[in-house]
Amino acid sequence: MPQILSIAEVHPPYVITQDEVMKFARTLFSHSFKDIERLLKVFRSGQIRKRHFVKGLDWFEKERSFEERNDAYINHAVELGTIAIEDCLQKGFFLKKTVPFAEIDAIFTISSTGIATPSIEARIMNQLPFSPFTKRIPIWGLGCGGGASGLSRAFEYCRAFPQAKVLILAIEFCSLTFQRNDRSKSNLIGTSLFADGVACALMVGDQVNRNEWQNVLSVPSIIATQSMTLRNSLDVMGWKVKNDGLYVVFSKDIPTIIEKELGPAVTHFLDKTNQQMGDITHFIAHPGGKKVLDAYERALAISSAQTQLSANVLREFGNMSSVTILYVLKRFMEKGGEGEVGLATALGPGFSSELLLLRWMK
């Protein structure tokens, strides 16, 4: 049962309020939608207060090429990803002493909002003194489900190599995918919702002496995971790749699909692990949006209190795609107690779900 010992989050420098983004969207989209004021209500109903971007709003007023936006993605990913790794491994709230870079066996890098070959962790390895033998596992294209999937794949790695210390680095700059000339409702919804963020988690295998590093009374162990992909659902969420970049695909049916499919998936998963929803202390949900959280509550018959931490992250940071669930998990790690059980869930393109069962241990 590998354990998650530390999580760090990095907030991009530009803090943009929802009112500011709504004003920007009104100016941009007003000639495309006759009912623009009705559509702009989504900026209020989404219950997002502010978001963080790697560029200020004025940067988006000018047309930017795919190359220019992707160069910005790479530069900021290396800069902020480096900070996230340093913070994750540093002595502090979660760790009683700093973990040396050279002791990291593998880095899982999760992203879907930019393209880089060599991948981002290779570039960061030229900034930080990792061992040249560190394994690199970049994972691209899982969208909002990527953070949970990264934890699951790292879990499997640590089970195979129980002496391992591995990093899960999630980097998403959704703002840099913004298309000024895309006048679709999907783009308008995306403009109201998506944000930028970076997070890094440290996971260790069973044979690592946690007492040497662990600074909190208990940490979450991963007990089991489940991945599921629905057939014939490729058009629910994702990107259309065009000459000038990535165009968002975002179906209005997502909440309905969650209500229909998530309950049976969770039941199947918990049955395999001899658990029930009543056993779950912490519901660690990726907050895809307010309607997604509402759909979680209806699908699993849980209360809004159980999604409150996820709603708080959504309110203060928006939807940072794969990064978001790591922000949520960090807040549960700050309060979790020995013996408590958590269920983590995230949804992404495919259309897919990733589930993890966690138990807090000394």
CSV table of C-alpha atoms in Angstrom, one decimal:
chain,number,residue,atom,x,y,z
A,1,MET,CA,0.0,0.0,0.0
A,2,PRO,CA,2.1,2.9,-1.2
A,3,GLN,CA,1.7,6.2,0.7
A,4,ILE,CA,1.4,9.8,-0.4
A,5,LEU,CA,3.8,11.8,1.9
A,6,SER,CA,3.7,15.3,0.5
A,7,ILE,CA,1.9,17.6,-1.9
A,8,ALA,CA,2.8,21.1,-3.0
A,9,GLU,CA,0.8,23.5,-5.2
A,10,VAL,CA,2.0,26.5,-7.1
A,11,HIS,CA,-0.2,29.4,-8.1
A,12,PRO,CA,0.5,31.2,-11.4
A,13,PRO,CA,1.2,34.9,-10.9
A,14,TYR,CA,-1.9,36.6,-12.4
A,15,VAL,CA,-5.0,36.6,-10.2
A,16,ILE,CA,-8.1,37.2,-12.3
A,17,THR,CA,-11.5,37.7,-10.8
A,18,GLN,CA,-14.6,36.1,-12.4
A,19,ASP,CA,-16.0,39.6,-13.0
A,20,GLU,CA,-12.9,40.6,-15.0
A,21,VAL,CA,-13.1,37.4,-17.2
A,22,MET,CA,-16.9,38.0,-17.7
A,23,LYS,CA,-16.2,41.5,-18.9
A,24,PHE,CA,-13.6,40.2,-21.3
A,25,ALA,CA,-16.0,37.5,-22.6
A,26,ARG,CA,-18.8,40.1,-23.1
A,27,THR,CA,-16.5,42.2,-25.2
A,28,LEU,CA,-15.3,39.2,-27.3
A,29,PHE,CA,-18.5,37.2,-27.7
A,30,SER,CA,-21.2,39.9,-27.8
A,31,HIS,CA,-21.3,40.0,-31.6
A,32,SER,CA,-21.5,36.2,-31.9
A,33,PHE,CA,-24.4,35.5,-29.6
A,34,LYS,CA,-27.7,37.5,-29.6
A,35,ASP,CA,-28.4,36.2,-26.1
A,36,ILE,CA,-25.0,37.0,-24.7
A,37,GLU,CA,-26.3,38.4,-21.4
A,38,ARG,CA,-28.2,35.2,-20.7
A,39,LEU,CA,-25.2,33.0,-21.6
A,40,LEU,CA,-22.9,35.1,-19.4
A,41,LYS,CA,-24.9,34.0,-16.4
A,42,VAL,CA,-22.8,30.9,-16.4
A,43,PHE,CA,-20.0,33.0,-15.0
A,44,ARG,CA,-22.1,33.6,-11.9
A,45,SER,CA,-23.8,30.2,-11.6
A,46,GLY,CA,-20.4,28.4,-11.7
A,47,GLN,CA,-19.6,29.8,-8.3
A,48,ILE,CA,-16.0,30.6,-9.2
A,49,ARG,CA,-14.6,33.7,-7.4
A,50,LYS,CA,-11.2,34.0,-9.0
A,51,ARG,CA,-8.6,32.1,-11.0
A,52,HIS,CA,-4.9,32.1,-11.6
A,53,PHE,CA,-3.3,32.6,-15.1
A,54,VAL,CA,0.3,32.5,-16.3
A,55,LYS,CA,-0.5,35.7,-18.4
A,56,GLY,CA,-2.5,38.8,-17.7
A,57,LEU,CA,-5.8,39.3,-19.5
A,58,ASP,CA,-4.2,42.0,-21.7
A,59,TRP,CA,-2.0,39.2,-23.2
A,60,PHE,CA,-5.1,37.5,-24.6
A,61,GLU,CA,-6.4,40.7,-26.3
A,62,LYS,CA,-3.9,40.1,-29.1
A,63,GLU,CA,-4.0,37.2,-31.6
A,64,ARG,CA,-1.4,34.6,-30.6
A,65,SER,CA,0.0,31.9,-32.8
A,66,PHE,CA,0.0,28.2,-31.7
A,67,GLU,CA,3.8,28.4,-31.6
A,68,GLU,CA,3.8,31.5,-29.4
A,69,ARG,CA,1.2,30.0,-27.0
A,70,ASN,CA,3.0,26.6,-26.8
A,71,ASP,CA,6.4,28.3,-26.2
A,72,ALA,CA,4.8,30.1,-23.3
A,73,TYR,CA,3.5,26.8,-22.0
A,74,ILE,CA,6.9,25.2,-22.1
A,75,ASN,CA,8.7,28.2,-20.4
A,76,HIS,CA,6.1,28.5,-17.6
A,77,ALA,CA,5.9,24.7,-17.2
A,78,VAL,CA,9.6,24.4,-16.5
A,79,GLU,CA,9.6,27.5,-14.3
A,80,LEU,CA,6.6,26.6,-12.1
A,81,GLY,CA,7.1,22.8,-12.3
A,82,THR,CA,10.6,23.3,-10.9
A,83,ILE,CA,9.2,25.3,-8.0
A,84,ALA,CA,6.5,22.7,-7.3
A,85,ILE,CA,9.0,19.9,-7.1
A,86,GLU,CA,11.3,21.9,-4.8
A,87,ASP,CA,8.4,22.7,-2.5
A,88,CYS,CA,7.1,19.1,-2.5
A,89,LEU,CA,10.4,17.7,-1.4
A,90,GLN,CA,11.3,20.4,1.1
A,91,LYS,CA,11.2,20.1,4.8
A,92,GLY,CA,7.9,21.6,6.0
A,93,PHE,CA,4.3,20.8,7.0
A,94,PHE,CA,4.4,17.3,5.5
A,95,LEU,CA,8.1,16.4,5.7
A,96,LYS,CA,10.4,16.5,8.7
A,97,LYS,CA,13.5,16.8,6.4
A,98,THR,CA,14.1,17.5,2.7
A,99,VAL,CA,14.2,14.6,0.3
A,100,PRO,CA,17.3,14.7,-1.9
A,101,PHE,CA,16.5,15.0,-5.7
A,102,ALA,CA,18.9,12.1,-6.3
A,103,GLU,CA,16.6,9.7,-4.3
A,104,ILE,CA,13.7,10.2,-6.7
A,105,ASP,CA,13.3,7.0,-8.8
A,106,ALA,CA,10.7,8.2,-11.3
A,107,ILE,CA,8.8,11.3,-12.4
A,108,PHE,CA,5.2,11.0,-13.8
A,109,THR,CA,4.4,14.3,-15.6
A,110,ILE,CA,0.7,14.9,-16.3
A,111,SER,CA,-0.5,17.5,-18.8
A,112,SER,CA,-2.9,18.1,-21.7
A,113,THR,CA,-2.6,21.8,-22.4
A,114,GLY,CA,0.7,22.0,-24.3
A,115,ILE,CA,3.2,19.9,-26.3
A,116,ALA,CA,6.8,19.4,-25.4
A,117,THR,CA,9.4,16.9,-26.8
A,118,PRO,CA,11.7,16.6,-24.9
A,119,SER,CA,9.0,16.5,-22.3
A,120,ILE,CA,8.8,18.9,-19.4
A,121,GLU,CA,10.4,16.7,-16.7
A,122,ALA,CA,13.5,16.3,-19.0
A,123,ARG,CA,13.9,20.0,-19.1
A,124,ILE,CA,13.4,20.3,-15.4
A,125,MET,CA,16.1,17.6,-14.9
A,126,ASN,CA,18.5,20.1,-16.4
A,127,GLN,CA,17.6,22.6,-13.7
A,128,LEU,CA,17.6,20.4,-10.7
A,129,PRO,CA,20.2,17.8,-9.6
A,130,PHE,CA,18.1,14.6,-10.2
A,131,SER,CA,20.0,11.4,-10.9
A,132,PRO,CA,20.5,10.8,-14.6
A,133,PHE,CA,19.0,7.4,-14.1
A,134,THR,CA,15.6,8.8,-13.0
A,135,LYS,CA,12.8,7.3,-15.0
A,136,ARG,CA,10.6,9.6,-16.9
A,137,ILE,CA,6.9,8.8,-17.5
A,138,PRO,CA,5.2,11.7,-19.3
A,139,ILE,CA,1.4,11.2,-19.6
A,140,TRP,CA,-0.5,13.4,-22.0
A,141,GLY,CA,-4.2,13.6,-23.0
A,142,LEU,CA,-6.1,12.5,-19.9
A,143,GLY,CA,-7.4,16.0,-19.3
A,144,CYS,CA,-9.3,16.5,-16.0
A,145,GLY,CA,-8.8,12.8,-15.2
A,146,GLY,CA,-5.1,13.1,-15.4
A,147,GLY,CA,-4.2,13.9,-11.8
A,148,ALA,CA,-6.1,10.9,-10.5
A,149,SER,CA,-4.7,8.6,-13.2
A,150,GLY,CA,-1.2,9.8,-12.5
A,151,LEU,CA,-1.6,8.8,-8.8
A,152,SER,CA,-2.9,5.4,-9.9
A,153,ARG,CA,0.0,4.7,-12.3
A,154,ALA,CA,2.5,5.9,-9.6
A,155,PHE,CA,0.7,3.5,-7.2
A,156,GLU,CA,1.3,0.6,-9.6
A,157,TYR,CA,4.9,1.6,-10.0
A,158,CYS,CA,5.5,1.7,-6.3
A,159,ARG,CA,3.9,-1.7,-5.9
A,160,ALA,CA,6.3,-3.1,-8.5
A,161,PHE,CA,9.3,-1.3,-6.9
A,162,PRO,CA,8.5,-1.0,-3.2
A,163,GLN,CA,11.7,0.9,-2.4
A,164,ALA,CA,10.8,3.7,-4.8
A,165,LYS,CA,10.2,7.3,-4.2
A,166,VAL,CA,8.3,8.9,-7.1
A,167,LEU,CA,6.9,12.3,-8.1
A,168,ILE,CA,3.6,13.0,-9.7
A,169,LEU,CA,3.9,16.4,-11.4
A,170,ALA,CA,0.7,17.9,-12.9
A,171,ILE,CA,1.0,21.0,-15.0
A,172,GLU,CA,-1.9,22.7,-16.8
A,173,PHE,CA,-2.2,26.1,-18.4
A,174,CYS,CA,-5.7,26.0,-19.8
A,175,SER,CA,-5.7,29.7,-20.5
A,176,LEU,CA,-3.0,29.3,-23.1
A,177,THR,CA,-5.3,27.1,-25.2
A,178,PHE,CA,-7.9,30.0,-25.5
A,179,GLN,CA,-9.1,30.6,-29.0
A,180,ARG,CA,-10.2,34.2,-29.7
A,181,ASN,CA,-11.9,33.2,-33.0
A,182,ASP,CA,-13.8,30.2,-31.6
A,183,ARG,CA,-17.3,31.5,-31.1
A,184,SER,CA,-18.8,28.2,-29.9
A,185,LYS,CA,-20.7,27.8,-26.7
A,186,SER,CA,-18.1,25.2,-25.6
A,187,ASN,CA,-15.4,27.9,-25.8
A,188,LEU,CA,-17.6,30.4,-23.8
A,189,ILE,CA,-18.2,27.8,-21.1
A,190,GLY,CA,-14.5,26.9,-21.0
A,191,THR,CA,-13.7,30.6,-20.7
A,192,SER,CA,-15.9,30.8,-17.6
A,193,LEU,CA,-14.4,27.7,-16.0
A,194,PHE,CA,-10.8,26.8,-16.8
A,195,ALA,CA,-7.7,28.0,-15.1
A,196,ASP,CA,-3.9,27.5,-14.7
A,197,GLY,CA,-2.1,25.6,-11.9
A,198,VAL,CA,0.7,23.3,-11.0
A,199,ALA,CA,1.0,20.6,-8.3
A,200,CYS,CA,3.4,17.9,-7.3
A,201,ALA,CA,3.0,14.9,-5.0
A,202,LEU,CA,5.5,12.5,-3.5
A,203,MET,CA,4.6,8.8,-3.3
A,204,VAL,CA,6.7,6.1,-1.7
A,205,GLY,CA,6.6,2.3,-1.7
A,206,ASP,CA,6.2,0.0,1.3
A,207,GLN,CA,9.8,-0.6,1.9
A,208,VAL,CA,10.7,3.1,2.3
A,209,ASN,CA,11.2,4.0,5.9
A,210,ARG,CA,8.4,6.7,6.2
A,211,ASN,CA,9.3,7.5,9.8
A,212,GLU,CA,12.5,9.1,8.4
A,213,TRP,CA,10.5,11.6,6.4
A,214,GLN,CA,6.9,11.8,7.5
A,215,ASN,CA,6.1,14.9,9.6
A,216,VAL,CA,2.3,14.5,10.1
A,217,LEU,CA,0.5,11.9,12.3
A,218,SER,CA,-1.0,10.0,9.4
A,219,VAL,CA,-0.8,9.9,5.6
A,220,PRO,CA,-3.1,8.4,2.9
A,221,SER,CA,-2.2,4.9,1.6
A,222,ILE,CA,-3.6,3.9,-1.7
A,223,ILE,CA,-5.5,0.6,-1.3
A,224,ALA,CA,-6.9,0.1,-4.8
A,225,THR,CA,-7.7,1.9,-8.0
A,226,GLN,CA,-10.1,1.5,-10.9
A,227,SER,CA,-10.0,3.0,-14.4
A,228,MET,CA,-13.1,3.0,-16.7
A,229,THR,CA,-13.7,4.2,-20.2
A,230,LEU,CA,-17.2,4.4,-21.8
A,231,ARG,CA,-17.6,3.2,-25.3
A,232,ASN,CA,-18.9,5.7,-28.0
A,233,SER,CA,-18.2,8.7,-25.8
A,234,LEU,CA,-15.2,10.3,-27.6
A,235,ASP,CA,-17.2,13.5,-28.3
A,236,VAL,CA,-18.0,14.3,-24.7
A,237,MET,CA,-14.8,16.1,-23.7
A,238,GLY,CA,-11.4,16.8,-25.3
A,239,TRP,CA,-9.6,18.8,-27.9
A,240,LYS,CA,-10.0,19.3,-31.6
A,241,VAL,CA,-6.5,19.9,-33.0
A,242,LYS,CA,-6.6,22.6,-35.7
A,243,ASN,CA,-3.9,24.6,-37.5
A,244,ASP,CA,-4.0,27.4,-34.9
A,245,GLY,CA,-4.1,25.2,-31.8
A,246,LEU,CA,-6.4,23.2,-29.5
A,247,TYR,CA,-10.1,23.8,-29.6
A,248,VAL,CA,-12.1,22.7,-26.5
A,249,VAL,CA,-14.8,20.0,-26.8
A,250,PHE,CA,-17.1,20.2,-23.8
A,251,SER,CA,-20.5,18.5,-24.0
A,252,LYS,CA,-23.5,19.9,-22.1
A,253,ASP,CA,-24.4,16.2,-21.4
A,254,ILE,CA,-21.5,15.7,-18.9
A,255,PRO,CA,-23.6,16.1,-15.7
A,256,THR,CA,-26.2,13.7,-17.2
A,257,ILE,CA,-23.5,11.1,-18.0
A,258,ILE,CA,-22.1,11.4,-14.5
A,259,GLU,CA,-25.5,10.8,-13.0
A,260,LYS,CA,-26.0,7.8,-15.2
A,261,GLU,CA,-22.6,6.2,-15.1
A,262,LEU,CA,-20.7,7.2,-12.0
A,263,GLY,CA,-22.9,5.4,-9.5
A,264,PRO,CA,-22.5,1.9,-11.0
A,265,ALA,CA,-18.8,2.5,-11.5
A,266,VAL,CA,-18.3,3.4,-7.8
A,267,THR,CA,-20.5,0.5,-6.7
A,268,HIS,CA,-18.5,-1.9,-8.8
A,269,PHE,CA,-15.2,-0.5,-7.3
A,270,LEU,CA,-16.4,-0.5,-3.7
A,271,ASP,CA,-17.8,-4.0,-4.0
A,272,LYS,CA,-14.4,-5.3,-5.1
A,273,THR,CA,-12.8,-3.7,-2.1
A,274,ASN,CA,-15.5,-4.7,0.4
A,275,GLN,CA,-16.5,-1.1,1.1
A,276,GLN,CA,-19.6,0.9,1.0
A,277,MET,CA,-20.2,4.7,0.5
A,278,GLY,CA,-21.1,4.8,4.2
A,279,ASP,CA,-17.5,3.8,5.0
A,280,ILE,CA,-16.1,6.8,3.2
A,281,THR,CA,-14.9,9.7,5.4
A,282,HIS,CA,-13.4,11.9,2.7
A,283,PHE,CA,-14.9,12.3,-0.8
A,284,ILE,CA,-12.0,13.7,-2.8
A,285,ALA,CA,-13.7,14.8,-6.0
A,286,HIS,CA,-12.2,16.6,-8.9
A,287,PRO,CA,-14.5,19.7,-9.1
A,288,GLY,CA,-15.0,19.9,-12.9
A,289,GLY,CA,-17.6,22.5,-12.3
A,290,LYS,CA,-20.6,23.3,-10.1
A,291,LYS,CA,-22.9,21.2,-12.2
A,292,VAL,CA,-20.4,18.3,-12.0
A,293,LEU,CA,-20.3,18.5,-8.2
A,294,ASP,CA,-24.1,18.5,-8.1
A,295,ALA,CA,-24.2,15.5,-10.3
A,296,TYR,CA,-21.7,13.7,-7.9
A,297,GLU,CA,-24.1,14.3,-5.1
A,298,ARG,CA,-27.1,13.0,-6.9
A,299,ALA,CA,-25.3,10.0,-8.4
A,300,LEU,CA,-23.8,8.8,-5.1
A,301,ALA,CA,-26.5,10.1,-2.7
A,302,ILE,CA,-24.0,12.2,-0.7
A,303,SER,CA,-24.5,15.6,0.9
A,304,SER,CA,-23.0,19.0,-0.2
A,305,ALA,CA,-20.9,18.9,3.0
A,306,GLN,CA,-19.0,16.0,1.5
A,307,THR,CA,-18.1,18.0,-1.6
A,308,GLN,CA,-17.4,21.2,0.2
A,309,LEU,CA,-13.6,21.1,0.0
A,310,SER,CA,-13.8,20.4,-3.7
A,311,ALA,CA,-16.2,23.4,-4.1
A,312,ASN,CA,-13.8,25.6,-2.1
A,313,VAL,CA,-11.0,24.7,-4.5
A,314,LEU,CA,-13.3,25.4,-7.5
A,315,ARG,CA,-14.3,28.8,-6.0
A,316,GLU,CA,-10.8,30.0,-5.4
A,317,PHE,CA,-8.9,28.4,-8.4
A,318,GLY,CA,-11.4,27.3,-11.0
A,319,ASN,CA,-10.9,24.1,-13.0
A,320,MET,CA,-7.2,23.5,-13.5
A,321,SER,CA,-7.8,20.2,-15.4
A,322,SER,CA,-5.5,17.4,-14.1
A,323,VAL,CA,-4.0,19.6,-11.4
A,324,THR,CA,-7.2,20.3,-9.5
A,325,ILE,CA,-7.6,17.0,-7.7
A,326,LEU,CA,-4.1,17.3,-6.2
A,327,TYR,CA,-5.2,20.7,-4.7
A,328,VAL,CA,-8.2,19.0,-3.2
A,329,LEU,CA,-6.2,16.0,-1.9
A,330,LYS,CA,-3.7,18.3,-0.3
A,331,ARG,CA,-6.5,19.9,1.8
A,332,PHE,CA,-7.7,16.4,2.9
A,333,MET,CA,-4.1,15.5,3.8
A,334,GLU,CA,-3.9,18.5,6.1
A,335,LYS,CA,-6.9,17.2,8.1
A,336,GLY,CA,-7.1,13.4,7.6
A,337,GLY,CA,-6.8,11.1,10.7
A,338,GLU,CA,-5.6,7.6,11.2
A,339,GLY,CA,-8.1,5.0,10.0
A,340,GLU,CA,-10.2,7.4,7.9
A,341,VAL,CA,-11.1,6.2,4.4
A,342,GLY,CA,-11.1,8.4,1.3
A,343,LEU,CA,-12.6,7.9,-2.2
A,344,ALA,CA,-10.9,10.0,-4.9
A,345,THR,CA,-12.6,10.5,-8.3
A,346,ALA,CA,-11.9,12.4,-11.5
A,347,LEU,CA,-13.4,12.3,-15.0
A,348,GLY,CA,-11.7,13.0,-18.3
A,349,PRO,CA,-11.7,12.6,-22.0
A,350,GLY,CA,-12.5,9.1,-23.3
A,351,PHE,CA,-15.0,9.6,-21.6
A,352,SER,CA,-13.4,8.0,-18.6
A,353,SER,CA,-13.3,7.9,-14.8
A,354,GLU,CA,-10.5,7.2,-12.4
A,355,LEU,CA,-11.2,6.0,-8.8
A,356,LEU,CA,-8.8,5.5,-5.9
A,357,LEU,CA,-9.5,4.1,-2.4
A,358,LEU,CA,-7.4,5.7,0.3
A,359,ARG,CA,-6.9,4.9,4.0
A,360,TRP,CA,-5.0,7.2,6.4
A,361,MET,CA,-2.2,5.4,8.3
A,362,LYS,CA,0.4,6.3,10.9
